[in-house]
DNA sequence: CGTTTCACAAGTCGTCTGTATTGCTATAGC
DNA sequence: GCTATAGCAATACAGACGACTTGTGAAACG
């Protein structure tokens, strides 16, 4: 057999090139030739690693959501000792806002996929399966807040979790459009959390 | 001179055909030929009314935002006699959620434009100029609620307005992805308003 | 040492895109 | 009734697209 190459590593490199293009011109503006050029490889080589454009798109989506989940996990592990539910939620939310360039890129890619998901059953399933997990995690934190007496007992954790997710997502979208800055968005959601956690 | 045709009316018809395509396959999936076919006219005729594809896109965006604003206005005028700020806000919000098929179409079109706005300066200005108006309107309603003693005086109307806009937008986006239904979204935002207006 | 098999490059195919051009028809004004 | 012109159809065009095929080199195995 000839020399062996780490396929996953190559595919990851190509996916990152795709993100750079999608971030600048959108997913529909990313042709196979563009991505290959951005990755510094030939079109033939790209096609060697992805049988079709759709394969490339799906792989890149899974890869980026893996990385995003890892980032959130690391941030939460980085919280000192016994973090309060409020801190956990704020930390998670911080990772969901385009606060730095890397995060902004991730958001632009996410948006590119969002649009495609509207018309693509396969991608839509991705979103439908991913949200409940995040919602359950947020709801758990709210419940923990209730157990500590920081959150009013009559709040429905599931409802608060959904509200928080939708709120952050809306704030992030407008931040990407530069209607307001990511820092303003963070301030707004922090205020929302303050009210939820009864600091008032 | 030969026969005269109502250009604006023809352009509106073409724009509506564009929406139907964009709703089904996205804006990038809408070629001039597709739009012409959907509108039941020839490519040549379409070109007679729009010098370029970009012209068509911009016109269609302005046309749909005009219609959306008109819909909100009509709903608010339809409210009985002396509507409370809470009812005005809920009525506006109701028009911003994909509750029926027509509204869902509008949302899909809006999303299609949203993605394009991320990479298109001209479209982004549209969004940046439109939001402050809505935000000021919402803030005014919150202030009215405070004057009536329905909203706590320590709430910042501008902050609450921004939160409401972002929340509704996030809820609507997930509703389009079918993560939750538009009715659930309406229930969630209604609960949010209940808390803002102290019904608790 | 030959054969197999993976890695990759290059070229080609048919299709689809937005735009441009050409020409025909019908009508309003003189 | 002639002519100018708006309305419109048909076609052409150059470029880009995704998918596919073919060819070459090299490394590992028998």
CSV table of C-alpha atoms (C1' of nucleotides) in Angstrom, one decimal:
chain,number,residue,atom,x,y,z
A,1,UNK,CA,0.0,0.0,0.0
A,2,UNK,CA,1.1,3.6,-0.7
A,3,UNK,CA,1.6,6.3,1.8
A,4,UNK,CA,-1.3,6.9,4.2
A,5,UNK,CA,-2.7,10.3,5.1
A,6,UNK,CA,-4.8,11.4,8.0
A,7,UNK,CA,-8.1,11.9,6.3
A,8,UNK,CA,-9.8,13.5,9.2
A,9,UNK,CA,-7.0,16.0,9.6
A,10,UNK,CA,-7.2,16.9,5.9
A,11,UNK,CA,-10.9,17.2,6.0
A,12,UNK,CA,-10.7,19.5,9.0
A,13,UNK,CA,-8.2,21.8,7.1
A,14,UNK,CA,-10.6,22.0,4.2
A,15,UNK,CA,-13.5,22.7,6.5
A,16,UNK,CA,-11.6,25.6,8.0
A,17,UNK,CA,-10.9,27.0,4.5
A,18,UNK,CA,-14.6,26.7,3.8
A,19,UNK,CA,-15.4,28.7,7.0
A,20,UNK,CA,-13.1,31.5,5.9
A,21,UNK,CA,-14.9,31.7,2.6
A,22,UNK,CA,-18.4,31.4,4.1
A,23,UNK,CA,-17.5,34.0,6.6
A,24,UNK,CA,-16.5,36.5,3.9
A,25,UNK,CA,-19.0,35.7,1.2
A,26,UNK,CA,-21.6,33.2,2.5
A,27,UNK,CA,-22.0,29.5,2.0
A,28,UNK,CA,-23.6,29.9,-1.4
A,29,UNK,CA,-20.6,32.0,-2.5
A,30,UNK,CA,-18.2,29.2,-1.7
A,31,UNK,CA,-17.5,27.1,-4.7
A,32,UNK,CA,-15.4,23.9,-4.6
A,33,UNK,CA,-12.7,25.8,-6.6
A,34,UNK,CA,-12.7,28.7,-4.1
A,35,UNK,CA,-12.4,26.4,-1.1
A,36,UNK,CA,-9.6,24.4,-2.7
A,37,UNK,CA,-7.7,27.6,-3.5
A,38,UNK,CA,-8.2,28.9,0.0
A,39,UNK,CA,-7.0,25.6,1.4
A,40,UNK,CA,-4.0,25.8,-0.9
A,41,UNK,CA,-4.8,22.5,-2.7
A,42,UNK,CA,-6.2,21.5,-6.1
A,43,UNK,CA,-9.8,20.9,-6.9
A,44,UNK,CA,-9.0,17.3,-7.5
A,45,UNK,CA,-7.5,16.9,-4.1
A,46,UNK,CA,-10.5,18.4,-2.5
A,47,UNK,CA,-12.7,16.1,-4.3
A,48,UNK,CA,-10.6,13.2,-3.2
A,49,UNK,CA,-11.6,13.9,0.4
A,50,UNK,CA,-15.2,14.9,-0.2
A,51,UNK,CA,-17.3,12.9,-2.7
A,52,UNK,CA,-19.7,15.8,-3.1
A,53,UNK,CA,-20.1,19.4,-2.1
A,54,UNK,CA,-22.9,18.4,0.2
A,55,UNK,CA,-20.6,16.0,2.0
A,56,UNK,CA,-18.1,18.8,2.6
A,57,UNK,CA,-20.8,21.1,3.9
A,58,UNK,CA,-22.2,18.5,6.4
A,59,UNK,CA,-18.7,17.6,7.6
A,60,UNK,CA,-17.8,21.2,8.2
A,61,UNK,CA,-21.0,21.8,10.1
A,62,UNK,CA,-20.4,18.9,12.4
A,63,UNK,CA,-16.8,19.9,12.9
A,64,UNK,CA,-17.7,23.5,13.9
A,65,UNK,CA,-20.4,22.5,16.3
A,66,UNK,CA,-17.9,20.1,17.9
A,67,UNK,CA,-15.5,22.9,18.4
A,68,UNK,CA,-18.1,25.3,19.7
A,69,UNK,CA,-19.3,22.7,22.3
A,70,UNK,CA,-15.7,22.1,23.3
A,71,UNK,CA,-15.2,25.9,23.8
A,72,UNK,CA,-18.2,26.2,26.0
A,73,UNK,CA,-17.1,23.1,28.0
A,74,UNK,CA,-13.6,24.6,28.5
A,75,UNK,CA,-15.0,27.9,29.6
A,76,UNK,CA,-17.3,26.3,32.1
A,77,UNK,CA,-14.4,24.1,33.4
A,78,UNK,CA,-12.4,27.3,33.8
A,79,UNK,CA,-14.9,28.7,36.2
A,80,UNK,CA,-13.5,28.8,39.8
A,81,UNK,CA,-14.4,26.0,42.2
A,82,UNK,CA,-18.1,26.1,42.9
A,83,UNK,CA,-19.6,28.4,40.2
A,84,UNK,CA,-23.1,29.7,40.8
A,85,UNK,CA,-25.8,28.8,38.3
A,86,UNK,CA,-25.9,32.5,37.3
A,87,UNK,CA,-22.1,32.4,36.5
A,88,UNK,CA,-22.5,29.2,34.5
A,89,UNK,CA,-25.3,30.7,32.5
A,90,UNK,CA,-23.5,33.9,31.9
A,91,UNK,CA,-20.4,32.0,30.9
A,92,UNK,CA,-22.3,29.9,28.4
A,93,UNK,CA,-24.1,32.9,27.0
A,94,UNK,CA,-20.8,34.8,26.6
A,95,UNK,CA,-19.6,32.0,24.4
A,96,UNK,CA,-22.8,32.4,22.3
A,97,UNK,CA,-22.1,36.0,21.5
A,98,UNK,CA,-19.7,37.3,18.8
A,99,UNK,CA,-17.4,39.0,21.3
A,100,UNK,CA,-14.2,38.4,19.5
A,101,UNK,CA,-13.1,37.8,15.9
A,102,UNK,CA,-13.0,34.1,16.2
A,103,UNK,CA,-16.4,33.9,17.7
A,104,UNK,CA,-17.7,36.3,15.1
A,105,UNK,CA,-16.4,34.0,12.4
A,106,UNK,CA,-18.1,31.1,14.0
A,107,UNK,CA,-21.4,33.1,14.1
A,108,UNK,CA,-21.1,34.0,10.4
A,109,UNK,CA,-20.6,30.4,9.6
A,110,UNK,CA,-23.5,29.4,11.8
A,111,UNK,CA,-25.8,31.9,10.1
A,112,UNK,CA,-24.7,30.6,6.7
A,113,UNK,CA,-25.8,27.1,7.9
A,114,UNK,CA,-29.0,28.5,9.5
A,115,UNK,CA,-30.3,29.8,6.1
A,116,UNK,CA,-29.5,26.5,4.4
A,117,UNK,CA,-31.2,24.6,7.2
A,118,UNK,CA,-34.4,26.4,6.5
A,119,UNK,CA,-34.6,24.6,3.1
A,120,UNK,CA,-32.6,21.5,3.9
A,121,UNK,CA,-34.2,18.7,5.9
A,122,UNK,CA,-30.9,17.1,6.9
A,123,UNK,CA,-29.4,20.3,8.4
A,124,UNK,CA,-32.7,21.2,10.1
A,125,UNK,CA,-32.6,18.0,12.0
A,126,UNK,CA,-29.1,19.0,13.3
A,127,UNK,CA,-30.7,22.2,14.8
A,128,UNK,CA,-33.8,20.4,16.1
A,129,UNK,CA,-31.6,17.8,17.9
A,130,UNK,CA,-29.1,20.3,19.3
A,131,UNK,CA,-31.4,22.8,20.9
A,132,UNK,CA,-33.1,20.5,23.4
A,133,UNK,CA,-29.8,19.5,24.9
A,134,UNK,CA,-28.8,23.2,25.5
A,135,UNK,CA,-32.3,23.9,26.8
A,136,UNK,CA,-32.1,21.1,29.3
A,137,UNK,CA,-28.7,22.3,30.5
A,138,UNK,CA,-30.0,25.8,30.9
A,139,UNK,CA,-33.1,24.6,32.6
A,140,UNK,CA,-31.0,22.6,35.0
A,141,UNK,CA,-29.1,25.7,36.0
A,142,UNK,CA,-32.3,27.6,36.6
A,143,UNK,CA,-33.5,24.7,38.8
A,144,UNK,CA,-30.3,24.8,40.7
A,145,UNK,CA,-30.8,28.6,41.2
A,146,UNK,CA,-34.3,27.8,42.6
A,147,UNK,CA,-32.8,25.2,44.9
A,148,UNK,CA,-30.4,27.9,46.2
A,149,UNK,CA,-33.3,30.4,46.6
A,150,UNK,CA,-31.8,32.7,44.0
A,151,UNK,CA,-34.6,32.2,41.5
A,152,UNK,CA,-38.3,32.6,42.3
A,153,UNK,CA,-39.9,29.3,42.7
A,154,UNK,CA,-42.8,30.1,40.4
A,155,UNK,CA,-40.5,30.4,37.4
A,156,UNK,CA,-40.7,27.5,35.0
A,157,UNK,CA,-37.1,26.4,34.3
A,158,UNK,CA,-38.0,25.1,30.8
A,159,UNK,CA,-39.6,28.3,29.9
A,160,UNK,CA,-36.7,30.4,31.2
A,161,UNK,CA,-34.3,28.2,29.3
A,162,UNK,CA,-36.1,28.7,26.1
A,163,UNK,CA,-36.4,32.4,26.6
A,164,UNK,CA,-32.7,32.7,27.3
A,165,UNK,CA,-31.7,30.7,24.2
A,166,UNK,CA,-34.0,32.8,22.0
A,167,UNK,CA,-32.9,36.0,23.6
A,168,UNK,CA,-29.2,35.3,23.1
A,169,UNK,CA,-29.7,34.2,19.6
A,170,UNK,CA,-31.6,37.3,18.7
A,171,UNK,CA,-29.1,39.5,20.4
A,172,UNK,CA,-26.3,37.8,18.6
A,173,UNK,CA,-28.0,38.1,15.2
A,174,UNK,CA,-28.4,41.8,15.6
A,175,UNK,CA,-24.8,42.1,16.9
A,176,UNK,CA,-23.6,40.4,13.7
A,177,UNK,CA,-25.6,43.0,11.7
A,178,UNK,CA,-23.9,45.7,13.8
A,179,UNK,CA,-27.3,47.0,15.0
A,180,UNK,CA,-25.7,46.9,18.4
A,181,UNK,CA,-22.3,45.7,19.6
A,182,UNK,CA,-21.6,42.3,21.1
A,183,UNK,CA,-20.7,44.1,24.4
A,184,UNK,CA,-24.1,45.8,24.5
A,185,UNK,CA,-25.7,42.5,23.8
A,186,UNK,CA,-23.8,41.0,26.7
A,187,UNK,CA,-24.9,43.8,29.0
A,188,UNK,CA,-28.5,43.3,27.9
A,189,UNK,CA,-28.5,39.5,28.6
A,190,UNK,CA,-26.6,40.1,31.9
A,191,UNK,CA,-29.4,42.4,33.0
A,192,UNK,CA,-32.0,39.8,32.0
A,193,UNK,CA,-30.1,37.2,34.1
A,194,UNK,CA,-29.9,39.7,37.0
A,195,UNK,CA,-33.7,39.9,37.0
A,196,UNK,CA,-34.1,36.1,36.7
A,197,UNK,CA,-31.7,35.7,39.6
A,198,UNK,CA,-33.5,38.2,41.7
A,199,UNK,CA,-30.7,40.7,42.1
A,200,UNK,CA,-33.1,43.4,40.8
B,1,UNK,CA,-46.0,56.8,-28.0
B,2,UNK,CA,-47.0,53.2,-27.6
B,3,UNK,CA,-49.2,51.8,-24.8
B,4,UNK,CA,-48.2,52.6,-21.2
B,5,UNK,CA,-48.0,50.0,-18.4
B,6,UNK,CA,-48.0,50.5,-14.7
B,7,UNK,CA,-44.4,49.8,-14.0
B,8,UNK,CA,-44.7,49.7,-10.2
B,9,UNK,CA,-47.6,47.2,-10.4
B,10,UNK,CA,-45.5,44.9,-12.7
B,11,UNK,CA,-42.5,45.2,-10.5
B,12,UNK,CA,-44.6,44.3,-7.4
B,13,UNK,CA,-45.9,41.2,-9.2
B,14,UNK,CA,-42.4,40.1,-10.1
B,15,UNK,CA,-41.3,40.7,-6.5
B,16,UNK,CA,-44.0,38.5,-5.2
B,17,UNK,CA,-42.9,35.7,-7.6
B,18,UNK,CA,-39.4,36.2,-6.2
B,19,UNK,CA,-40.7,35.7,-2.6
B,20,UNK,CA,-42.3,32.5,-3.6
B,21,UNK,CA,-39.1,31.2,-5.0
B,22,UNK,CA,-36.9,32.5,-2.1
B,23,UNK,CA,-39.4,31.0,0.4
B,24,UNK,CA,-39.0,27.6,-1.2
B,25,UNK,CA,-35.3,27.5,-2.2
B,26,UNK,CA,-33.7,30.6,-0.8
B,27,UNK,CA,-32.6,33.9,-2.4
B,28,UNK,CA,-29.5,32.4,-3.9
B,29,UNK,CA,-31.6,29.7,-5.5
B,30,UNK,CA,-33.7,32.2,-7.3
B,31,UNK,CA,-32.4,32.8,-10.8
B,32,UNK,CA,-33.9,35.4,-13.1
B,33,UNK,CA,-35.3,32.7,-15.3
B,34,UNK,CA,-36.9,31.0,-12.3
B,35,UNK,CA,-38.5,34.3,-11.2
B,36,UNK,CA,-39.7,35.0,-14.7
B,37,UNK,CA,-41.3,31.6,-15.0
B,38,UNK,CA,-42.9,31.9,-11.6
B,39,UNK,CA,-44.3,35.3,-12.5
B,40,UNK,CA,-45.5,33.8,-15.8
B,41,UNK,CA,-43.5,36.2,-18.0
B,42,UNK,CA,-40.4,35.9,-20.2
B,43,UNK,CA,-36.9,36.6,-19.1
B,44,UNK,CA,-36.8,39.5,-21.5
B,45,UNK,CA,-39.9,41.0,-19.9
B,46,UNK,CA,-38.4,40.7,-16.5
B,47,UNK,CA,-35.2,42.4,-17.7
B,48,UNK,CA,-37.4,45.2,-19.1
B,49,UNK,CA,-38.6,46.0,-15.6
B,50,UNK,CA,-35.3,45.4,-13.7
B,51,UNK,CA,-32.0,46.4,-15.1
B,52,UNK,CA,-30.1,44.0,-13.0
B,53,UNK,CA,-30.8,41.2,-10.5
B,54,UNK,CA,-29.6,43.5,-7.7
B,55,UNK,CA,-32.2,46.0,-8.6
B,56,UNK,CA,-34.9,43.3,-8.4
B,57,UNK,CA,-33.6,42.2,-5.0
B,58,UNK,CA,-33.5,45.6,-3.5
B,59,UNK,CA,-36.9,46.5,-4.8
B,60,UNK,CA,-38.4,43.3,-3.5
B,61,UNK,CA,-36.9,43.9,0.0
B,62,UNK,CA,-38.3,47.5,0.2
B,63,UNK,CA,-41.7,46.2,-1.0
B,64,UNK,CA,-41.9,43.5,1.6
B,65,UNK,CA,-40.9,45.7,4.4
B,66,UNK,CA,-43.5,48.2,3.3
B,67,UNK,CA,-46.2,45.5,3.4
B,68,UNK,CA,-45.0,44.2,6.8
B,69,UNK,CA,-45.1,47.7,8.3
B,70,UNK,CA,-48.6,48.2,6.8
B,71,UNK,CA,-49.7,44.9,8.4
B,72,UNK,CA,-48.5,45.9,11.9
B,73,UNK,CA,-50.2,49.3,11.5
B,74,UNK,CA,-53.5,47.7,10.5
B,75,UNK,CA,-53.4,45.3,13.4
B,76,UNK,CA,-52.7,48.1,15.9
B,77,UNK,CA,-55.5,50.2,14.4
B,78,UNK,CA,-57.8,47.1,14.8
B,79,UNK,CA,-57.3,47.1,18.6
B,80,UNK,CA,-60.4,48.3,20.4
B,81,UNK,CA,-60.6,51.8,21.6
B,82,UNK,CA,-58.0,52.5,24.2
B,83,UNK,CA,-55.5,49.6,24.0
B,84,UNK,CA,-53.1,49.1,26.8
B,85,UNK,CA,-49.4,49.2,26.1
B,86,UNK,CA,-49.2,45.5,26.8
B,87,UNK,CA,-51.8,44.8,24.2
B,88,UNK,CA,-50.1,47.0,21.7
B,89,UNK,CA,-46.8,45.2,22.3
B,90,UNK,CA,-48.4,41.8,22.1
B,91,UNK,CA,-50.2,42.8,18.9
B,92,UNK,CA,-46.9,44.0,17.3
B,93,UNK,CA,-45.1,40.9,18.5
B,94,UNK,CA,-47.8,38.7,17.1
B,95,UNK,CA,-47.2,40.2,13.7
B,96,UNK,CA,-43.5,39.4,14.1
B,97,UNK,CA,-44.0,35.6,14.6
B,98,UNK,CA,-44.6,33.1,11.8
B,99,UNK,CA,-48.1,32.3,13.0
B,100,UNK,CA,-49.8,31.7,9.6
B,101,UNK,CA,-48.5,30.7,6.2
B,102,UNK,CA,-48.4,34.2,4.8
B,103,UNK,CA,-46.4,35.4,7.8
B,104,UNK,CA,-44.1,32.3,7.5
B,105,UNK,CA,-43.4,33.2,3.9
B,106,UNK,CA,-42.5,36.7,5.0
B,107,UNK,CA,-40.2,35.3,7.6
B,108,UNK,CA,-38.4,33.0,5.1
B,109,UNK,CA,-37.9,36.0,2.8
B,110,UNK,CA,-36.7,38.1,5.7
B,111,UNK,CA,-34.2,35.4,6.6
B,112,UNK,CA,-33.0,35.1,3.0
B,113,UNK,CA,-32.3,38.8,3.1
B,114,UNK,CA,-30.7,38.6,6.5
B,115,UNK,CA,-28.0,36.3,5.3
B,116,UNK,CA,-27.3,38.5,2.3
B,117,UNK,CA,-27.2,41.6,4.6
B,118,UNK,CA,-24.4,40.1,6.5
B,119,UNK,CA,-22.2,40.3,3.4
B,120,UNK,CA,-23.9,43.3,1.7
B,121,UNK,CA,-23.3,46.8,2.9
B,122,UNK,CA,-26.4,48.2,1.2
B,123,UNK,CA,-28.8,45.7,2.7
B,124,UNK,CA,-27.2,45.9,6.1
B,125,UNK,CA,-27.9,49.6,6.2
B,126,UNK,CA,-31.6,48.7,5.7
B,127,UNK,CA,-31.6,46.7,8.9
B,128,UNK,CA,-29.5,49.2,10.9
B,129,UNK,CA,-31.9,52.0,10.0
B,130,UNK,CA,-35.1,50.0,10.5
B,131,UNK,CA,-34.5,48.7,14.0
B,132,UNK,CA,-34.1,51.9,16.0
B,133,UNK,CA,-37.6,53.0,14.8
B,134,UNK,CA,-39.1,49.8,16.1
B,135,UNK,CA,-37.0,50.0,19.3
B,136,UNK,CA,-38.2,53.6,19.9
B,137,UNK,CA,-41.8,52.5,19.4
B,138,UNK,CA,-41.5,49.6,21.9
B,139,UNK,CA,-39.7,51.8,24.4
B,140,UNK,CA,-42.5,54.3,24.1
B,141,UNK,CA,-45.0,51.6,25.0
B,142,UNK,CA,-42.9,50.6,28.0
B,143,UNK,CA,-42.8,54.2,29.1
B,144,UNK,CA,-46.5,54.4,28.8
B,145,UNK,CA,-46.8,51.3,30.9
B,146,UNK,CA,-44.6,52.9,33.5
B,147,UNK,CA,-46.8,56.0,33.5
B,148,UNK,CA,-49.8,53.8,34.1
B,149,UNK,CA,-48.0,52.1,37.0
B,150,UNK,CA,-48.1,48.7,35.2
B,151,UNK,CA,-44.3,48.5,34.6
B,152,UNK,CA,-41.8,48.9,37.4
B,153,UNK,CA,-40.3,52.4,37.4
B,154,UNK,CA,-36.7,51.1,37.6
B,155,UNK,CA,-36.9,49.3,34.2
B,156,UNK,CA,-35.1,51.1,31.4
B,157,UNK,CA,-37.6,51.3,28.5
B,158,UNK,CA,-34.8,51.3,25.9
B,159,UNK,CA,-33.3,48.2,27.4
B,160,UNK,CA,-36.6,46.4,27.6
B,161,UNK,CA,-37.4,47.4,24.0
B,162,UNK,CA,-34.1,45.9,22.8
B,163,UNK,CA,-34.7,42.7,24.9
B,164,UNK,CA,-38.1,42.3,23.4
B,165,UNK,CA,-37.0,42.8,19.8
B,166,UNK,CA,-34.1,40.3,20.2
B,167,UNK,CA,-36.3,37.8,22.1
B,168,UNK,CA,-39.0,37.8,19.4
B,169,UNK,CA,-36.5,37.6,16.7
B,170,UNK,CA,-34.8,34.6,18.3
B,171,UNK,CA,-38.1,32.9,19.0
B,172,UNK,CA,-39.2,33.5,15.4
B,173,UNK,CA,-36.0,32.0,14.0
B,174,UNK,CA,-36.3,28.8,16.0
B,175,UNK,CA,-40.0,28.7,15.1
B,176,UNK,CA,-39.0,28.8,11.4
B,177,UNK,CA,-36.6,25.9,12.1
B,178,UNK,CA,-39.5,24.1,13.7
B,179,UNK,CA,-37.6,23.7,17.0
B,180,UNK,CA,-40.8,25.0,18.6
B,181,UNK,CA,-44.1,26.1,17.1
B,182,UNK,CA,-45.0,29.7,16.6
B,183,UNK,CA,-47.8,29.3,19.1
B,184,UNK,CA,-45.3,28.2,21.7
B,185,UNK,CA,-43.2,31.1,20.8
B,186,UNK,CA,-46.2,33.4,21.3
B,187,UNK,CA,-46.8,31.9,24.7
B,188,UNK,CA,-43.2,32.4,25.7
B,189,UNK,CA,-43.1,36.1,24.7
B,190,UNK,CA,-46.6,36.6,26.3
B,191,UNK,CA,-45.1,35.3,29.5
B,192,UNK,CA,-42.2,37.6,29.2
B,193,UNK,CA,-44.6,40.5,28.8
B,194,UNK,CA,-46.6,39.4,31.8
B,195,UNK,CA,-43.5,39.7,33.9
B,196,UNK,CA,-42.6,43.0,32.4
B,197,UNK,CA,-46.1,44.3,33.1
B,198,UNK,CA,-46.1,43.0,36.6
B,199,UNK,CA,-49.0,40.5,36.3
B,200,UNK,CA,-46.7,37.9,37.7
C,1,DC,C1',10.8,-6.8,-8.4
C,2,DG,C1',6.5,-6.5,-9.9
C,3,DT,C1',1.9,-5.4,-8.7
C,4,DT,C1',-1.4,-3.2,-6.2
C,5,DT,C1',-3.5,0.7,-4.4
C,6,DC,C1',-3.7,5.3,-2.5
C,7,DA,C1',-2.8,10.3,-3.3
C,8,DC,C1',-3.3,13.7,-6.2
C,9,DA,C1',-3.4,16.8,-10.7
C,10,DA,C1',-5.5,18.2,-14.8
C,11,DG,C1',-8.8,18.3,-18.0
C,12,DT,C1',-13.5,17.8,-19.7
C,13,DC,C1',-18.5,17.6,-19.6
C,14,DG,C1',-23.1,19.5,-19.6
C,15,DT,C1',-25.6,22.9,-17.2
C,16,DC,C1',-26.8,27.2,-15.4
C,17,DT,C1',-25.9,31.9,-14.4
C,18,DG,C1',-26.5,37.2,-15.3
C,19,DT,C1',-26.1,40.3,-18.9
C,20,DA,C1',-26.3,42.1,-23.6
C,21,DT,C1',-28.2,42.3,-28.2
C,22,DT,C1',-31.4,42.2,-31.8
C,23,DG,C1',-35.7,42.5,-33.8
C,24,DC,C1',-40.7,42.4,-34.0
C,25,DT,C1',-45.3,44.4,-32.7
C,26,DA,C1',-48.6,47.6,-31.4
C,27,DT,C1',-49.9,52.1,-30.3
C,28,DA,C1',-49.9,57.1,-29.4
C,29,DG,C1',-48.7,61.5,-31.4
C,30,DC,C1',-48.1,64.4,-35.4
D,1,DG,C1',-50.8,57.3,-42.4
D,2,DC,C1',-46.3,57.8,-41.1
D,3,DT,C1',-43.1,57.5,-37.5
D,4,DA,C1',-41.2,57.2,-33.1
D,5,DT,C1',-41.0,54.4,-29.2
D,6,DA,C1',-42.5,51.4,-25.2
D,7,DG,C1',-43.2,46.6,-24.5
D,8,DC,C1',-41.6,42.5,-25.1
D,9,DA,C1',-39.6,37.9,-27.1
D,10,DA,C1',-35.8,35.3,-28.5
D,11,DT,C1',-31.4,34.3,-28.7
D,12,DA,C1',-26.5,34.7,-27.9
D,13,DC,C1',-22.7,35.0,-24.9
D,14,DA,C1',-18.9,34.4,-21.7
D,15,DG,C1',-18.0,32.8,-17.4
D,16,DA,C1',-18.6,29.8,-13.4
D,17,DC,C1',-20.5,25.9,-11.5
D,18,DG,C1',-20.4,20.6,-9.7
D,19,DA,C1',-19.4,16.2,-11.1
D,20,DC,C1',-16.7,13.1,-13.5
D,21,DT,C1',-12.7,10.8,-15.9
D,22,DT,C1',-8.2,10.0,-16.9
D,23,DG,C1',-3.3,10.0,-16.1
D,24,DT,C1',0.8,10.0,-13.1
D,25,DG,C1',3.8,9.1,-9.3
D,26,DA,C1',5.0,6.8,-5.3
D,27,DA,C1',5.0,3.8,-1.6
D,28,DA,C1',3.9,-0.7,0.6
D,29,DC,C1',3.1,-5.5,0.1
D,30,DG,C1',3.8,-10.3,-1.7
